Amino acid sequence: MDVRHSNIHQRGFTLIEVMVAGVVLSIGLLGVFQLHLYTKRSSHASINYAEAAYMAADMLDRIRLNPNQRDNYVLSNYDNGSGYGSIFVAQPDSSQHCTKNPLDSSINECTPEQLRAWDQYQWNETLKGTNATIAGVNIGAVPGLVGCIFVSGNDVEVVISWQGLVDSSDAADRVGNSSNAKSCGASGTKRRQVVLNSVIMDTV
């Protein structure tokens, strides 16, 4: 009796092969998502550092332009509106803007004290994020943002502290940071800081 064998060639993928491919694909996509998240966090952190450095440099420039009032700029908490900074820095007399009048090009001069008051008020408003609001709520501030100014002799130190998105080491514990920097802002593994120092001579 002749027995004939037919060769049957199967094509396609088995269920196990499909499942393995799905697992490999999922792992790959998870890595891509994690990389995207890390990139977004790094970008956010870079923006915060840039903004903090700008605000610290801005205050140093203000003090340089008004050196006679240098010691009176000192305050350990210009803050994000939680109370201390906004209570201390009241809006100065609106009739003294210390700026050029756009209508007649006259100069509305201020005394050094008035200029310092406006500097403190405007800087505090910047830290509070009043430049961007939605329904009356400030959204322009970085979480936990605090500005501190310290003066010792002719040495002026401006510190900006805020809270980052992820845990790391406390930025205030960096080697070389002064005790002033460590006292600025809430301590913890999410604290980030920008510290700028300058020598400003009182011209009096």
Coordinates of N, CA, C and O in Angstrom, one line a residue, residues 5-157:
H5 N 2.8 11.2 1.6 CA 2.9 12.3 2.6 C 2.7 13.6 1.9 O 3.4 13.8 0.9
S6 N 1.9 14.4 2.3 CA 1.7 15.8 1.8 C 2.4 16.8 2.7 O 2.2 16.8 3.9
N7 N 3.2 17.5 2.1 CA 3.9 18.6 2.8 C 3.1 19.9 2.9 O 2.8 20.5 1.9
I8 N 2.7 20.2 4.1 CA 1.8 21.4 4.4 C 2.7 22.4 5.0 O 3.2 22.3 6.1
H9 N 2.9 23.6 4.3 CA 3.7 24.7 4.8 C 2.8 25.7 5.4 O 1.9 26.3 4.7
Q10 N 2.9 25.9 6.7 CA 2.1 26.9 7.4 C 2.8 28.3 7.3 O 4.1 28.4 7.5
R11 N 2.1 29.3 7.1 CA 2.6 30.6 7.1 C 1.9 31.5 8.1 O 0.8 31.2 8.5
G12 N 2.6 32.6 8.6 CA 2.0 33.5 9.6 C 2.8 33.4 10.9 O 3.9 32.8 11.0
F13 N 2.2 33.9 12.0 CA 2.8 33.9 13.3 C 1.9 33.2 14.3 O 0.7 33.2 14.2
T14 N 2.6 32.5 15.2 CA 1.9 31.9 16.3 C 1.5 32.9 17.3 O 2.0 34.0 17.4
L15 N 0.6 32.5 18.2 CA 0.2 33.4 19.3 C 1.3 33.8 20.2 O 1.4 35.0 20.6
I16 N 2.2 32.9 20.5 CA 3.4 33.2 21.3 C 4.2 34.3 20.7 O 4.7 35.2 21.3
E17 N 4.5 34.1 19.4 CA 5.3 35.1 18.7 C 4.7 36.5 18.7 O 5.4 37.5 18.9
V18 N 3.4 36.6 18.6 CA 2.7 37.8 18.6 C 2.8 38.4 20.0 O 3.0 39.7 20.1
M19 N 2.6 37.6 21.0 CA 2.7 38.1 22.4 C 4.1 38.6 22.7 O 4.3 39.7 23.3
V20 N 5.1 37.9 22.3 CA 6.5 38.3 22.5 C 6.8 39.7 21.8 O 7.4 40.6 22.4
A21 N 6.3 39.8 20.6 CA 6.5 41.0 19.8 C 5.8 42.2 20.5 O 6.3 43.3 20.6
G22 N 4.6 41.9 21.1 CA 3.9 43.0 21.8 C 4.6 43.4 23.0 O 4.7 44.6 23.3
V23 N 5.2 42.5 23.8 CA 6.0 42.8 25.0 C 7.2 43.7 24.6 O 7.5 44.7 25.2
V24 N 7.9 43.3 23.5 CA 9.1 44.0 23.1 C 8.7 45.4 22.7 O 9.4 46.4 23.0
L25 N 7.6 45.6 21.9 CA 7.2 46.9 21.5 C 6.7 47.7 22.7 O 7.1 48.9 22.7
S26 N 6.1 47.1 23.7 CA 5.7 47.9 24.8 C 6.8 48.4 25.6 O 6.9 49.6 26.1
I27 N 7.9 47.6 25.8 CA 9.1 48.0 26.5 C 9.8 49.2 25.8 O 10.2 50.2 26.4
G28 N 9.8 49.1 24.4 CA 10.4 50.2 23.6 C 9.6 51.5 23.8 O 10.2 52.5 24.0
L29 N 8.3 51.4 23.7 CA 7.5 52.6 23.8 C 7.6 53.2 25.2 O 7.6 54.4 25.4
L30 N 7.7 52.3 26.3 CA 7.8 52.8 27.6 C 9.1 53.6 27.8 O 9.2 54.7 28.4
G31 N 10.2 53.1 27.1 CA 11.5 53.8 27.2 C 11.4 55.2 26.5 O 11.9 56.2 27.0
V32 N 10.7 55.2 25.4 CA 10.5 56.5 24.6 C 9.7 57.5 25.5 O 10.0 58.7 25.6
F33 N 8.6 57.0 26.2 CA 7.8 57.9 27.0 C 8.6 58.4 28.2 O 8.5 59.6 28.6
Q34 N 9.5 57.5 28.8 CA 10.3 58.0 29.9 C 11.3 59.0 29.5 O 11.6 60.0 30.2
L35 N 11.9 58.8 28.3 CA 12.8 59.8 27.7 C 12.2 61.1 27.5 O 12.7 62.2 27.8
H36 N 10.9 61.1 27.0 CA 10.2 62.3 26.7 C 9.9 63.0 28.0 O 10.0 64.3 28.1
L37 N 9.5 62.3 29.1 CA 9.2 62.9 30.4 C 10.5 63.5 31.0 O 10.4 64.6 31.5
Y38 N 11.6 62.8 30.8 CA 12.9 63.4 31.4 C 13.2 64.6 30.6 O 13.7 65.6 31.2
T39 N 13.0 64.7 29.3 CA 13.4 65.8 28.5 C 12.5 67.0 29.0 O 13.0 68.2 29.1
K40 N 11.2 66.8 29.2 CA 10.3 67.9 29.6 C 10.7 68.4 31.0 O 10.7 69.6 31.2
R41 N 11.1 67.5 31.9 CA 11.5 67.9 33.2 C 12.8 68.7 33.1 O 12.9 69.8 33.8
S42 N 13.7 68.3 32.3 CA 15.0 69.0 32.2 C 14.7 70.4 31.6 O 15.3 71.4 32.0
S43 N 13.8 70.5 30.6 CA 13.5 71.8 30.0 C 12.9 72.7 31.0 O 13.2 73.9 31.1
H44 N 12.0 72.1 31.8 CA 11.3 72.9 32.8 C 12.3 73.5 33.9 O 12.2 74.6 34.3
A45 N 13.2 72.6 34.3 CA 14.2 73.0 35.2 C 15.1 74.1 34.7 O 15.5 75.0 35.4
S46 N 15.5 74.0 33.4 CA 16.3 75.0 32.8 C 15.7 76.3 32.7 O 16.3 77.4 32.9
I47 N 14.4 76.3 32.4 CA 13.6 77.6 32.3 C 13.6 78.2 33.7 O 13.7 79.4 33.9
N48 N 13.3 77.4 34.8 CA 13.3 77.9 36.1 C 14.6 78.6 36.5 O 14.7 79.6 37.1
Y49 N 15.7 77.9 36.2 CA 17.0 78.4 36.5 C 17.3 79.7 35.8 O 17.8 80.7 36.4
A50 N 16.9 79.8 34.5 CA 17.1 81.0 33.7 C 16.3 82.2 34.3 O 16.8 83.3 34.4
E51 N 15.0 81.9 34.7 CA 14.2 83.0 35.3 C 14.7 83.4 36.6 O 14.8 84.6 36.9
A52 N 15.2 82.5 37.4 CA 15.7 82.8 38.7 C 17.0 83.7 38.6 O 17.2 84.6 39.3
A53 N 17.9 83.3 37.7 CA 19.1 84.0 37.5 C 18.8 85.4 37.0 O 19.5 86.4 37.4
Y54 N 17.8 85.6 36.1 CA 17.4 86.9 35.6 C 16.9 87.8 36.8 O 17.3 89.0 36.9
M55 N 16.0 87.2 37.7 CA 15.5 88.0 38.8 C 16.5 88.4 39.8 O 16.5 89.5 40.3
A56 N 17.5 87.5 40.0 CA 18.6 87.8 41.0 C 19.5 89.0 40.4 O 19.8 89.9 41.1
A57 N 19.8 88.8 39.1 CA 20.6 89.9 38.5 C 19.9 91.2 38.4 O 20.5 92.3 38.5
D58 N 18.6 91.1 38.2 CA 17.7 92.4 38.1 C 17.8 93.1 39.4 O 18.0 94.4 39.4
M59 N 17.7 92.4 40.5 CA 17.8 93.1 41.8 C 19.2 93.7 42.1 O 19.3 94.8 42.6
L60 N 20.2 92.9 41.7 CA 21.6 93.5 41.9 C 21.8 94.8 41.1 O 22.4 95.7 41.6
D61 N 21.2 94.8 39.9 CA 21.3 96.0 39.1 C 20.6 97.2 39.7 O 21.0 98.3 39.7
R62 N 19.4 96.9 40.3 CA 18.6 97.9 41.0 C 19.4 98.5 42.1 O 19.4 99.7 42.4
I63 N 20.1 97.7 42.9 CA 20.8 98.1 44.0 C 22.0 98.9 43.6 O 22.4 100.0 44.2
R64 N 22.7 98.5 42.5 CA 23.8 99.2 42.0 C 23.4 100.6 41.5 O 24.2 101.6 41.7
L65 N 22.2 100.8 41.0 CA 21.8 102.1 40.6 C 21.3 103.0 41.8 O 21.0 104.2 41.6
N66 N 21.2 102.4 42.9 CA 20.7 103.1 44.1 C 21.6 102.7 45.3 O 21.0 102.3 46.3
P67 N 22.9 102.9 45.2 CA 23.8 102.4 46.3 C 23.6 103.0 47.6 O 23.9 102.4 48.7
N68 N 23.1 104.2 47.7 CA 22.9 104.9 49.0 C 21.8 104.2 49.8 O 21.8 104.3 51.1
Q69 N 21.0 103.4 49.2 CA 19.9 102.7 49.9 C 20.3 101.2 50.0 O 19.4 100.4 50.4
R70 N 21.5 100.8 49.7 CA 21.9 99.4 49.7 C 21.4 98.6 50.9 O 20.8 97.6 50.8
D71 N 21.7 99.1 52.1 CA 21.4 98.4 53.3 C 19.9 98.2 53.5 O 19.5 97.3 54.2
N72 N 19.1 99.1 53.0 CA 17.7 99.1 53.2 C 16.9 98.1 52.3 O 15.7 97.9 52.4
Y73 N 17.7 97.5 51.3 CA 17.0 96.5 50.4 C 17.0 95.2 51.1 O 16.3 94.3 50.7
V74 N 17.7 95.0 52.2 CA 17.8 93.7 52.9 C 16.4 93.2 53.4 O 15.6 93.9 54.0
L75 N 16.1 92.0 53.0 CA 14.9 91.3 53.5 C 15.1 89.8 53.2 O 15.6 89.4 52.1
S76 N 14.8 89.0 54.2 CA 15.1 87.5 54.1 C 14.0 86.8 53.3 O 14.1 85.7 52.9
N77 N 12.8 87.4 53.1 CA 11.8 86.7 52.4 C 10.9 87.7 51.5 O 9.9 88.1 51.9
Y78 N 11.4 88.0 50.3 CA 10.5 88.5 49.3 C 9.9 87.2 48.7 O 10.6 86.4 48.2
D79 N 8.6 87.1 48.8 CA 8.1 85.7 48.5 C 7.0 85.7 47.4 O 6.7 86.7 46.8
N80 N 6.4 84.6 47.3 CA 5.4 84.3 46.3 C 4.0 84.6 46.7 O 3.0 84.1 46.2
G81 N 3.8 85.5 47.7 CA 2.5 85.9 48.0 C 1.9 85.2 49.2 O 0.7 85.3 49.5
S82 N 2.7 84.3 49.9 CA 2.2 83.6 51.0 C 1.9 84.5 52.2 O 1.3 84.1 53.2
G83 N 2.4 85.7 52.2 CA 2.1 86.7 53.3 C 3.2 87.6 53.6 O 3.1 88.8 53.6
Y84 N 4.4 87.1 54.0 CA 5.4 87.9 54.5 C 5.9 88.9 53.5 O 5.9 90.1 53.9
G85 N 6.2 88.5 52.3 CA 6.7 89.5 51.4 C 5.7 90.5 51.0 O 6.0 91.7 50.9
S86 N 4.5 90.1 50.7 CA 3.4 91.0 50.2 C 3.0 92.0 51.3 O 2.5 93.1 51.0
I87 N 3.1 91.6 52.6 CA 2.8 92.5 53.7 C 3.8 93.6 53.8 O 3.6 94.7 54.0
F88 N 5.1 93.2 53.7 CA 6.2 94.1 53.9 C 6.3 95.1 52.7 O 6.5 96.3 52.9
V89 N 6.1 94.6 51.5 CA 6.3 95.4 50.3 C 5.0 95.9 49.8 O 4.3 95.4 48.9
A90 N 4.5 97.0 50.4 CA 3.3 97.7 50.0 C 3.6 98.5 48.8 O 4.7 99.0 48.5
Q91 N 2.5 98.7 47.9 CA 2.7 99.6 46.8 C 3.0 101.0 47.2 O 2.2 101.6 47.9
P92 N 4.0 101.6 46.6 CA 4.4 103.0 47.0 C 3.3 104.0 46.4 O 2.4 103.6 45.6
D93 N 3.5 105.2 46.7 CA 2.7 106.3 46.2 C 2.6 106.3 44.7 O 3.7 106.4 44.0
S94 N 1.5 106.1 44.1 CA 1.3 106.0 42.6 C 1.8 107.2 41.9 O 2.0 107.2 40.7
S95 N 1.8 108.4 42.6 CA 2.2 109.6 41.9 C 3.7 109.7 41.7 O 4.2 110.5 41.0
Q96 N 4.5 108.7 42.3 CA 5.9 108.7 42.1 C 6.3 107.4 41.4 O 6.5 106.4 42.1
H97 N 6.4 107.4 40.1 CA 6.7 106.2 39.4 C 8.2 106.1 39.0 O 8.7 105.1 38.5
C98 N 8.9 107.2 39.3 CA 10.4 107.2 39.0 C 10.7 106.9 37.6 O 11.7 106.3 37.3
T99 N 9.8 107.3 36.7 CA 10.0 107.1 35.3 C 9.8 108.3 34.4 O 9.3 109.3 34.9
K100 N 10.1 108.2 33.2 CA 9.9 109.2 32.2 C 8.4 109.3 31.8 O 7.8 108.3 31.5
N101 N 7.8 110.5 31.8 CA 6.4 110.6 31.4 C 6.3 110.6 29.9 O 6.9 111.4 29.2
P102 N 5.6 109.6 29.3 CA 5.5 109.5 27.9 C 4.8 110.6 27.2 O 4.9 110.8 26.0
L103 N 4.0 111.4 28.0 CA 3.2 112.4 27.4 C 3.9 113.7 27.1 O 3.8 114.3 26.1
D104 N 4.8 114.1 28.0 CA 5.5 115.3 27.9 C 7.0 115.2 28.0 O 7.8 116.1 28.0
S105 N 7.5 113.9 28.1 CA 8.9 113.6 28.2 C 9.6 114.1 29.4 O 10.8 114.2 29.5
S106 N 8.8 114.5 30.4 CA 9.4 115.0 31.6 C 9.8 113.8 32.5 O 9.4 112.7 32.3
I107 N 10.8 114.1 33.3 CA 11.3 113.1 34.2 C 10.7 113.2 35.6 O 10.8 114.3 36.2
N108 N 10.0 112.2 36.0 CA 9.4 112.2 37.4 C 10.5 111.6 38.3 O 10.5 110.4 38.6
E109 N 11.3 112.5 38.9 CA 12.4 112.1 39.7 C 11.9 111.6 41.1 O 10.9 112.1 41.6
C110 N 12.6 110.6 41.6 CA 12.3 110.1 42.9 C 13.5 110.3 43.8 O 14.6 110.4 43.4
T111 N 13.2 110.3 45.1 CA 14.3 110.3 46.1 C 14.9 108.9 46.1 O 14.2 107.9 45.7
P112 N 16.1 108.7 46.6 CA 16.6 107.3 46.8 C 15.7 106.4 47.5 O 15.5 105.2 47.2
E113 N 15.0 106.9 48.5 CA 14.1 106.1 49.3 C 12.9 105.7 48.5 O 12.4 104.5 48.6
Q114 N 12.3 106.6 47.7 CA 11.2 106.3 46.8 C 11.6 105.3 45.8 O 10.8 104.4 45.5
L115 N 12.8 105.4 45.2 CA 13.2 104.5 44.2 C 13.4 103.1 44.8 O 13.0 102.1 44.2
R116 N 13.9 103.0 46.0 CA 14.1 101.7 46.6 C 12.8 101.1 46.9 O 12.6 99.9 46.7
A117 N 11.8 101.9 47.3 CA 10.4 101.4 47.6 C 9.8 100.8 46.4 O 9.2 99.7 46.4
W118 N 10.0 101.5 45.2 CA 9.5 100.9 44.0 C 10.2 99.7 43.5 O 9.6 98.7 43.0
D119 N 11.5 99.7 43.7 CA 12.3 98.5 43.4 C 11.8 97.3 44.1 O 11.6 96.2 43.6
Q120 N 11.6 97.4 45.4 CA 11.2 96.3 46.3 C 9.8 95.9 45.9 O 9.6 94.7 45.8
Y121 N 8.9 96.8 45.6 CA 7.6 96.5 45.2 C 7.5 95.7 43.9 O 6.9 94.6 43.8
Q122 N 8.2 96.2 42.9 CA 8.2 95.6 41.6 C 8.9 94.3 41.6 O 8.4 93.3 40.9
W123 N 9.9 94.1 42.4 CA 10.6 92.8 42.4 C 9.8 91.8 43.1 O 9.7 90.6 42.7
N124 N 9.1 92.2 44.2 CA 8.2 91.3 44.9 C 7.0 90.9 44.0 O 6.6 89.7 44.0
E125 N 6.5 91.8 43.2 CA 5.4 91.4 42.3 C 5.9 90.4 41.2 O 5.2 89.5 40.8
T126 N 7.2 90.6 40.8 CA 7.7 89.6 39.8 C 7.8 88.2 40.5 O 7.5 87.2 39.8
L127 N 8.3 88.2 41.7 CA 8.4 86.9 42.4 C 7.0 86.3 42.6 O 6.9 85.0 42.6
K128 N 6.0 87.1 42.8 CA 4.6 86.6 43.0 C 4.0 86.1 41.7 O 3.0 85.4 41.7
G129 N 4.6 86.4 40.6 CA 4.1 86.0 39.3 C 2.9 86.7 38.8 O 2.0 86.2 38.1
T130 N 2.8 88.0 39.2 CA 1.6 88.8 38.8 C 1.6 89.2 37.3 O 0.7 89.8 36.8
N131 N 2.7 88.9 36.6 CA 2.8 89.2 35.2 C 1.9 88.2 34.3 O 1.7 88.5 33.2
A132 N 1.5 87.1 35.0 CA 0.6 86.2 34.3 C -0.5 85.7 35.2 O -0.2 85.2 36.3
T133 N -1.8 86.0 34.9 CA -2.9 85.7 35.7 C -4.0 85.1 34.9 O -4.2 85.4 33.7
I134 N -4.8 84.2 35.6 CA -6.0 83.7 35.0 C -7.1 83.8 36.1 O -6.9 83.3 37.2
A135 N -8.1 84.5 35.8 CA -9.2 84.7 36.7 C -8.8 85.3 38.0 O -9.2 84.9 39.1
G136 N -7.8 86.2 37.9 CA -7.3 86.9 39.1 C -6.3 86.1 39.9 O -5.8 86.5 41.0
V137 N -5.9 84.9 39.4 CA -5.0 84.0 40.1 C -3.6 84.1 39.5 O -3.5 84.0 38.2
N138 N -2.6 84.4 40.2 CA -1.2 84.5 39.7 C -0.7 83.1 39.2 O -0.7 82.2 40.0
I139 N -0.3 83.0 38.0 CA 0.2 81.7 37.5 C 1.6 81.8 37.0 O 2.2 80.9 36.5
G140 N 2.2 83.0 37.1 CA 3.5 83.2 36.6 C 4.7 82.9 37.6 O 5.8 83.0 37.2
A141 N 4.3 82.4 38.8 CA 5.4 82.1 39.8 C 5.7 80.7 39.8 O 4.9 79.8 39.6
V142 N 7.0 80.4 40.0 CA 7.5 79.0 40.2 C 7.1 78.6 41.6 O 7.1 79.4 42.6
P143 N 6.7 77.3 41.8 CA 6.3 76.9 43.2 C 7.3 77.1 44.2 O 8.5 76.8 44.0
G144 N 6.9 77.7 45.4 CA 7.8 77.9 46.5 C 8.9 79.0 46.2 O 9.9 79.0 46.9
L145 N 8.6 79.9 45.3 CA 9.6 80.9 45.0 C 9.8 81.9 46.1 O 8.9 82.5 46.5
V146 N 11.1 82.1 46.5 CA 11.4 83.0 47.6 C 12.7 83.8 47.2 O 13.6 83.2 46.7
G147 N 12.7 85.1 47.4 CA 13.9 85.9 47.1 C 14.4 86.5 48.4 O 13.6 87.0 49.2
C148 N 15.7 86.4 48.6 CA 16.3 86.9 49.8 C 17.5 87.8 49.4 O 18.2 87.6 48.5
I149 N 17.7 88.9 50.2 CA 18.8 89.8 50.0 C 19.5 90.0 51.3 O 18.9 90.3 52.3
F150 N 20.8 89.9 51.2 CA 21.7 90.0 52.4 C 22.8 91.0 52.1 O 23.4 91.0 51.0
V151 N 23.1 91.8 53.1 CA 24.2 92.8 52.9 C 25.1 92.7 54.1 O 24.7 92.7 55.3
S152 N 26.4 92.5 53.9 CA 27.4 92.5 54.9 C 28.6 93.4 54.5 O 29.4 93.0 53.6
G153 N 28.6 94.6 55.0 CA 29.6 95.6 54.6 C 29.3 96.0 53.2 O 28.2 96.5 52.9
N154 N 30.2 95.8 52.2 CA 30.0 96.1 50.8 C 29.6 94.9 50.0 O 29.4 95.0 48.8
D155 N 29.5 93.8 50.7 CA 29.1 92.5 50.0 C 27.6 92.3 50.0 O 27.0 92.4 51.0
V156 N 27.1 92.2 48.8 CA 25.6 92.0 48.6 C 25.4 90.6 48.0 O 26.0 90.2 47.1
E157 N 24.5 89.9 48.6 CA 24.1 88.5 48.2 C 22.6 88.5 47.9 O 21.8 88.8 48.8

